[in-house]
Coordinates of C-alpha atoms in Angstrom, one line a residue:
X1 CA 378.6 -59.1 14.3
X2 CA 378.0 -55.3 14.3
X3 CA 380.4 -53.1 14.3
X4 CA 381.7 -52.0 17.4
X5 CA 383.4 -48.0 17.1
X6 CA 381.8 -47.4 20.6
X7 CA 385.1 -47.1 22.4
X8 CA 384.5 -49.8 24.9
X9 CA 386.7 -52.7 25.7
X10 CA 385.6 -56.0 24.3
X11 CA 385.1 -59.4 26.5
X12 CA 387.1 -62.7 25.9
X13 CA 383.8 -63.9 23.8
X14 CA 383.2 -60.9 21.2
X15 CA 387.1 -60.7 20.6
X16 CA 387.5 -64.4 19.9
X17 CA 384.0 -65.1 18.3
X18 CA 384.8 -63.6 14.7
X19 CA 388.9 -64.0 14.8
X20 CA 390.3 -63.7 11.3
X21 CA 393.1 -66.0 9.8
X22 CA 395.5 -62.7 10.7
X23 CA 394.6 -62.7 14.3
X24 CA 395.2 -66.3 14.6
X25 CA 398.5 -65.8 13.3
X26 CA 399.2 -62.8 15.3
X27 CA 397.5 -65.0 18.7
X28 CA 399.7 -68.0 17.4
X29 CA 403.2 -66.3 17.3
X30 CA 402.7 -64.2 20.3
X31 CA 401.5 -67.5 22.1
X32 CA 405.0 -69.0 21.1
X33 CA 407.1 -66.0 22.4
X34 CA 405.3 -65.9 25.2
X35 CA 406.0 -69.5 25.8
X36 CA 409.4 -69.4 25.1
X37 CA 410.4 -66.7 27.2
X38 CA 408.5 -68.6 30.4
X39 CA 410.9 -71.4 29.6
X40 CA 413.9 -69.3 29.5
X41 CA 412.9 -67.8 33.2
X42 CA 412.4 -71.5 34.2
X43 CA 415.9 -72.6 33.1
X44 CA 417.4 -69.6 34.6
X45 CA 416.1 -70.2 38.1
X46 CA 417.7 -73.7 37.7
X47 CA 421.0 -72.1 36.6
X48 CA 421.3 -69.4 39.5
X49 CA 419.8 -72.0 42.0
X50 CA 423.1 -74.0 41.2
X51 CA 425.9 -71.8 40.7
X52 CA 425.3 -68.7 43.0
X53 CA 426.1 -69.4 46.2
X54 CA 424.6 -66.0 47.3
X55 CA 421.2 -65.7 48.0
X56 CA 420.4 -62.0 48.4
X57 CA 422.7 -61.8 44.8
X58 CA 420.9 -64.4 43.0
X59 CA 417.0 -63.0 44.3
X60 CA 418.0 -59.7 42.6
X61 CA 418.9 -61.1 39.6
X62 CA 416.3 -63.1 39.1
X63 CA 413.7 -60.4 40.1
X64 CA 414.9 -58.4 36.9
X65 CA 415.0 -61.5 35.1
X66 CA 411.3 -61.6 36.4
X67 CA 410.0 -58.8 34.3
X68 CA 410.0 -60.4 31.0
X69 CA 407.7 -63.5 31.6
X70 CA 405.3 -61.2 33.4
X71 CA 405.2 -58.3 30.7
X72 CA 404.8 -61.6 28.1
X73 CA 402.0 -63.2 30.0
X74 CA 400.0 -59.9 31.1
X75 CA 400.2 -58.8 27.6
X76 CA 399.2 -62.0 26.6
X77 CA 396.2 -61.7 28.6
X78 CA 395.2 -58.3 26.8
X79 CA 395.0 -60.1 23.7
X80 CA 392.5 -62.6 24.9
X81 CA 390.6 -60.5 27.2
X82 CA 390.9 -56.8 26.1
X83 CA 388.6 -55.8 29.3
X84 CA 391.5 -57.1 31.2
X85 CA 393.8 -54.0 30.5
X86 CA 394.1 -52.3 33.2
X87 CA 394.2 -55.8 35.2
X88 CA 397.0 -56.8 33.4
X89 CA 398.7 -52.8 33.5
X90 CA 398.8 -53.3 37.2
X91 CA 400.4 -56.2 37.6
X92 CA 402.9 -55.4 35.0
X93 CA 404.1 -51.9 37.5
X94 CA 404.4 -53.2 40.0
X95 CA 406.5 -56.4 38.9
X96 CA 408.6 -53.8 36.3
X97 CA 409.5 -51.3 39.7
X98 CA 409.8 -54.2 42.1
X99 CA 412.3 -55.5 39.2
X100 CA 414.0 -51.8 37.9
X101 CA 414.7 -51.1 41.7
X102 CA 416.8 -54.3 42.5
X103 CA 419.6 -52.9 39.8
X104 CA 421.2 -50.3 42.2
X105 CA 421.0 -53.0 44.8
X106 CA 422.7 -55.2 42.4
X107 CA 425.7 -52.8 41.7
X108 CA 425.7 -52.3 45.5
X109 CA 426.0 -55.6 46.1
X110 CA 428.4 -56.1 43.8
X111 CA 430.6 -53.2 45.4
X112 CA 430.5 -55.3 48.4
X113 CA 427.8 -53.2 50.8
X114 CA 426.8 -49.4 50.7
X115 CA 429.9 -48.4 53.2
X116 CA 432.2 -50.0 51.0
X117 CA 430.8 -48.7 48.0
X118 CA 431.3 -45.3 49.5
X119 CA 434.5 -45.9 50.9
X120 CA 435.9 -46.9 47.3
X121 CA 434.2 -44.2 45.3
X122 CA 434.6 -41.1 48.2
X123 CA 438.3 -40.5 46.6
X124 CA 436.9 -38.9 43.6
X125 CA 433.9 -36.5 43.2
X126 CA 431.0 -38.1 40.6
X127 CA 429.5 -36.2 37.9
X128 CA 425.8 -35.7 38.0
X129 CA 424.7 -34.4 35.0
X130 CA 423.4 -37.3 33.7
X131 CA 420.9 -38.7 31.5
X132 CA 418.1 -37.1 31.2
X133 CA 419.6 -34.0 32.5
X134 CA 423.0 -34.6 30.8
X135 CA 422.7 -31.2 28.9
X136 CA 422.9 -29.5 32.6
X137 CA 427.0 -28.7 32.6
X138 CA 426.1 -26.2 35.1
X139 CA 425.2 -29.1 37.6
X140 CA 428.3 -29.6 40.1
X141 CA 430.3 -32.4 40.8
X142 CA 429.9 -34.3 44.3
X143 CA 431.9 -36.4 46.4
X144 CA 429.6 -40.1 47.3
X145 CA 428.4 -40.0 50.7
X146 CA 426.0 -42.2 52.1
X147 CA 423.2 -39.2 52.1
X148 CA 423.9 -38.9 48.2
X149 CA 423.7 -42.8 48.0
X150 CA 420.6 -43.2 49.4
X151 CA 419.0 -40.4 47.4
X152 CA 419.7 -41.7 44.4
X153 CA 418.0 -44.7 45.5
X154 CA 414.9 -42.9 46.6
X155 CA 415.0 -42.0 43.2
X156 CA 415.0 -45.5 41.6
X157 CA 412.1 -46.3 44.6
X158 CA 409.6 -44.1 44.3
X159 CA 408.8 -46.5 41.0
X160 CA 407.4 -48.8 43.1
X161 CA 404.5 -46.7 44.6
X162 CA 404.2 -43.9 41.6
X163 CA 403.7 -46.7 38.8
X164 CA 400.5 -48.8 40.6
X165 CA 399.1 -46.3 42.8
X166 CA 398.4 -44.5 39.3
X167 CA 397.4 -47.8 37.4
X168 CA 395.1 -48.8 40.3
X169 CA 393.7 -45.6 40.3
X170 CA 392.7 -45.6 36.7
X171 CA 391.3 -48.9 37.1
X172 CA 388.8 -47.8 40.3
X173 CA 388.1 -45.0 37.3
X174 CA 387.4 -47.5 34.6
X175 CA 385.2 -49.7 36.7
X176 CA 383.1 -46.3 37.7
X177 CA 382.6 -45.6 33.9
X178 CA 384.7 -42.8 34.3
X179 CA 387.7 -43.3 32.6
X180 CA 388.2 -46.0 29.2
X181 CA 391.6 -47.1 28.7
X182 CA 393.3 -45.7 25.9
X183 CA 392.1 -42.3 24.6
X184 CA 394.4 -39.9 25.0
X185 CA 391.1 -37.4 25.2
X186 CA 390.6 -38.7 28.6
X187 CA 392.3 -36.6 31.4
X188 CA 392.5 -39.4 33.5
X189 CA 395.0 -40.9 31.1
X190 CA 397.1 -37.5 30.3
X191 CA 397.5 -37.2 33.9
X192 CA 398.8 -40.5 34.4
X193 CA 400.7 -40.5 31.4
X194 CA 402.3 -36.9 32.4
X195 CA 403.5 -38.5 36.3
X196 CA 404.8 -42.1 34.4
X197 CA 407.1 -40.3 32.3
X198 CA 407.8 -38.1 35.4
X199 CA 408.8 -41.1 37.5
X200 CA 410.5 -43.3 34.3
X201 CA 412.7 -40.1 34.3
X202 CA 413.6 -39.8 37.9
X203 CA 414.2 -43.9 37.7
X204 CA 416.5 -43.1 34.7
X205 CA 418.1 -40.6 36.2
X206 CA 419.2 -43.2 39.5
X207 CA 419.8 -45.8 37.8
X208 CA 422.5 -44.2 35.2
X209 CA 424.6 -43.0 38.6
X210 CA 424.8 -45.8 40.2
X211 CA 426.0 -47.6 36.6
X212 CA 428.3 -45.0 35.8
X213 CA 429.8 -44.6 38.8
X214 CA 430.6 -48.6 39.7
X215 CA 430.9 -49.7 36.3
X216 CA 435.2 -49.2 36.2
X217 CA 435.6 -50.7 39.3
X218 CA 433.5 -54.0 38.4
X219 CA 434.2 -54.1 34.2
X220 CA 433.5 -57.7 34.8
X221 CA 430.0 -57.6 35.8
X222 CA 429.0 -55.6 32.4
X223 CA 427.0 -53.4 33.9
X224 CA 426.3 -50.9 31.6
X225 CA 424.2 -53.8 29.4
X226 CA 422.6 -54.5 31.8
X227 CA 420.8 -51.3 32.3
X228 CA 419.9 -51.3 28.5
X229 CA 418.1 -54.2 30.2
X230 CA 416.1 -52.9 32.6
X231 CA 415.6 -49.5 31.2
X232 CA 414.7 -50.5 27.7
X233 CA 411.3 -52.1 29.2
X234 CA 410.9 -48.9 30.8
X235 CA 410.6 -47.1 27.4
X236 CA 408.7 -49.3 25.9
X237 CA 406.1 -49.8 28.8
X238 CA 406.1 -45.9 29.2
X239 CA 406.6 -44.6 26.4
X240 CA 405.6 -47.0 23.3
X241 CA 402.1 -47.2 24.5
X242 CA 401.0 -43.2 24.6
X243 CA 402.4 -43.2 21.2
X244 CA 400.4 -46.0 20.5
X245 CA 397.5 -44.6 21.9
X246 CA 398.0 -41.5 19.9
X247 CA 397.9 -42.6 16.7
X248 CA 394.7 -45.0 17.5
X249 CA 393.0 -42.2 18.8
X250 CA 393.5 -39.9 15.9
X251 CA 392.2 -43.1 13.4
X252 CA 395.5 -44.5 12.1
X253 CA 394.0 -48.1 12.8
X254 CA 390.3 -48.7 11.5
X255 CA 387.5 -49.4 13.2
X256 CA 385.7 -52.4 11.9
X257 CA 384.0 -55.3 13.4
X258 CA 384.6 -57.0 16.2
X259 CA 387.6 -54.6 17.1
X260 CA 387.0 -50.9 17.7
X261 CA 390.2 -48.6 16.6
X262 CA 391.3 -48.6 20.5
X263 CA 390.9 -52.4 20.6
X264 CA 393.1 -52.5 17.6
X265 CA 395.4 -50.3 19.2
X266 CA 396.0 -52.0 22.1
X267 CA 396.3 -55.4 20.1
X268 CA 399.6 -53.9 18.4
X269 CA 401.0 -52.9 21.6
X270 CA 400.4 -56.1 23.0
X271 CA 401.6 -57.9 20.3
X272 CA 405.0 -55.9 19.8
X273 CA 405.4 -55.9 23.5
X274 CA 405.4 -59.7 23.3
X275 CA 408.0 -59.4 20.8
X276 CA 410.4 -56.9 22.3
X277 CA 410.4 -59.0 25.9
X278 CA 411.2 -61.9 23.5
X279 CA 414.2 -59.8 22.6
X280 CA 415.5 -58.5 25.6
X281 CA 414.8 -62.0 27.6
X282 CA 417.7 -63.3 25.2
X283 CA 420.3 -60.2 25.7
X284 CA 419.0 -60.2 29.5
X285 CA 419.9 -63.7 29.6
X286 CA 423.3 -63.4 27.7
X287 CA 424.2 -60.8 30.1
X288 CA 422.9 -61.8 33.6
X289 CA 423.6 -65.8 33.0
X290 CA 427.1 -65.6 34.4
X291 CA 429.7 -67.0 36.4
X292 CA 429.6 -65.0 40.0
X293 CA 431.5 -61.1 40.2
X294 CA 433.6 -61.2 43.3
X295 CA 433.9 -58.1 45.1
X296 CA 436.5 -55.6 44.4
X297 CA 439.6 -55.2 46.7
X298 CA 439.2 -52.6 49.0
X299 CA 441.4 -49.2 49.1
X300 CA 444.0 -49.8 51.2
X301 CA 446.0 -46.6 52.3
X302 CA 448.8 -46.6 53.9
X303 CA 448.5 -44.5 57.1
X304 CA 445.0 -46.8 57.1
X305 CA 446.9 -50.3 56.3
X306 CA 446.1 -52.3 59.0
X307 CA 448.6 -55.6 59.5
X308 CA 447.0 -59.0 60.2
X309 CA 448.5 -61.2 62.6
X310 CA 447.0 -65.1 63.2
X311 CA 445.4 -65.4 66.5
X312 CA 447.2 -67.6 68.7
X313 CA 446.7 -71.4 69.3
X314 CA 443.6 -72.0 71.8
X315 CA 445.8 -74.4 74.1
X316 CA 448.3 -72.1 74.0
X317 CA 446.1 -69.0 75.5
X318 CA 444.9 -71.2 78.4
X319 CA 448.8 -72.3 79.5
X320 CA 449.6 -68.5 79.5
X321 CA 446.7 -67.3 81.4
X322 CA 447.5 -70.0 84.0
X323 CA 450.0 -68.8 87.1
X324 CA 453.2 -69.9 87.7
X325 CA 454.0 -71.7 91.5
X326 CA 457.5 -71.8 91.9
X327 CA 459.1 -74.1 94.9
X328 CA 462.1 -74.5 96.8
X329 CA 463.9 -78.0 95.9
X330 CA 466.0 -79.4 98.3
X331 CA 469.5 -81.0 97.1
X332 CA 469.9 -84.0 96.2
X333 CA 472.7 -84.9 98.1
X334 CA 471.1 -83.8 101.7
X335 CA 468.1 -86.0 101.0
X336 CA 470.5 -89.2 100.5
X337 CA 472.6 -88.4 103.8
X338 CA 469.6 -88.3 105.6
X339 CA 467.8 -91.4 105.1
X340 CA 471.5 -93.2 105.4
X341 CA 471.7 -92.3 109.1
X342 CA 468.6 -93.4 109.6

């Protein structure tokens, strides 16, 4: 086959026409993590199915839990059918922010509703310079209120319409011949590289707060693992690739038949992607496969204590709501007297 340094994508057929003994390896293994980690997801459905008796609890869970497979199969994909990138990008978004988004409602849930959560955490004011702005000292502290609260959540949820509105964008680009995945001399992809690390930042940034604030309250739920979790395929999704990118287009990986230098580039990504999901499937499954949190108990102050006292027997409601009829009863004794003279 000729060589192929054009810059465009290959299809399924050119990239798996002239496969060497190394990318059958590389196929082989990645086929194998990929198929492991699917198996995991399958045995953890089973697992939550039968020991969670929340639903709303176990469906956010298992979305996060959700990101791995897909990330493994969607890279996957892009090794077998390279034109399939920005395909497979898309899908990846919007299943990673659907995913990164249901951790706040997780530690929300786990602090037993948002007006709880506030309730508990409203004593004491919360620090917000956080990662990434953690250098800010200047930043003041604030007390949680429910406006706060659902800002930091807005923060977390713009993920969901920043990260595919930008993907599907570059693919409508892509199919107009005016953008190619993976040079970093397009604009196309400096801009939407520029607004993801934008919004990874802003998701960061949410996602800490709500961990740092819940996380001594519920040490039981591990909480602060379980962002590593979510935010570490954040990085790697993000961040791994324009680096990546980079060094493929300043000719780090050779160009040479079938596989141009950006094809070769996004073979390594795919490939290490596979790997790292592998990774974080087990930790995410070490860390997430547990036995149920139960709330926290609630404050209880005492000008606020309220005293429970059981509600009466039924039965007993009904004879007191009934009136009383009181009659005049004759003596005995004039009754008996009476009928003997008759």
């Amino acid at each position: 086959m000729a060589s192929n340094c054009t810059g465009e994508l290959l299809y399924s057929r050119e990239a798996l026409a002239e496969v060497g003994t190394v990318e059958l390896v590389l196929y082989g293994t990645a086929g194998g993590f990929t198929f492991i980690v699917l198996l995991l997801f399958l045995e953890e459905i089973v697992f939550f199915w039968r020991r969670y008796s929340s639903a709303p609890r176990r469906t956010k869970i298992l979305l996060i839990l959700f990101i791995y497979p897909v990330i493994a199969v969607t890279c996957m994909t892009t090794l077998l059918a390279p034109r399939t990138t920005l395909i497979n990008e898309f899908a990846l978004n919007i299943v990673l922010a659907v995913g990164v988004y249901q951790l706040p409602l997780l530690v929300t849930d786990y602090m037993g509703g948002a007006a709880r959560m506030v309730k508990t955490l409203s004593a004491i004011p919360v620090a917000l310079n956080m990662p990434p702005c953690c250098c800010c000292v200047c930043i003041p502290r604030r007390t949680l209120t429910r406006r706060l609260l659902r800002r930091m959540k807005l923060l977390v949820l713009q993920g969901i319409f920043v990260r595919p509105v930008f993907t599907y964008i570059a693919a409508v680009l892509y199919t107009d011949d005016r953008h190619t995945p993976g040079t970093a001399s397009s604009p196309i992809f400096v801009l939407c590289a520029v607004v993801l690390i934008l919004s990874f930042l802003c998701s960061l940034y949410g996602l800490v707060f709500f961990v740092r604030a819940a996380d001594p309250y519920v040490p039981q739920a591990m909480l602060k693992g379980k962002l590593v979790c979510v935010v570490l395929p954040l990085v790697l999704v993000t961040v791994q690739k324009n680096i990546i990118v980079a060094l493929s287009s300043a000719g780090i990986a050779i160009c040479t038949a079938p596989f141009t230098s950006m094809s070769r580039g996004n073979i390594l990504y795919a490939y290490v992607l596979i790997v790292e999901m592998f990774l974080l499937s087990l930790l995410a499954r070490a860390l997430y496969r547990r036995p149920d949190v139960p709330f926290p108990p609630p404050p209880v102050t005492e000008d606020k204590a309220v005293q429970c006292v059981p509600p009466e027997p039924r039965r007993l409601r009904a004879a007191k709501s009934l009136p009383v009829v009181t009659e005049e009863i004759e003596p005995l004794t004039d009754n008996l007297i009476f009928y003997m003279m008759m």
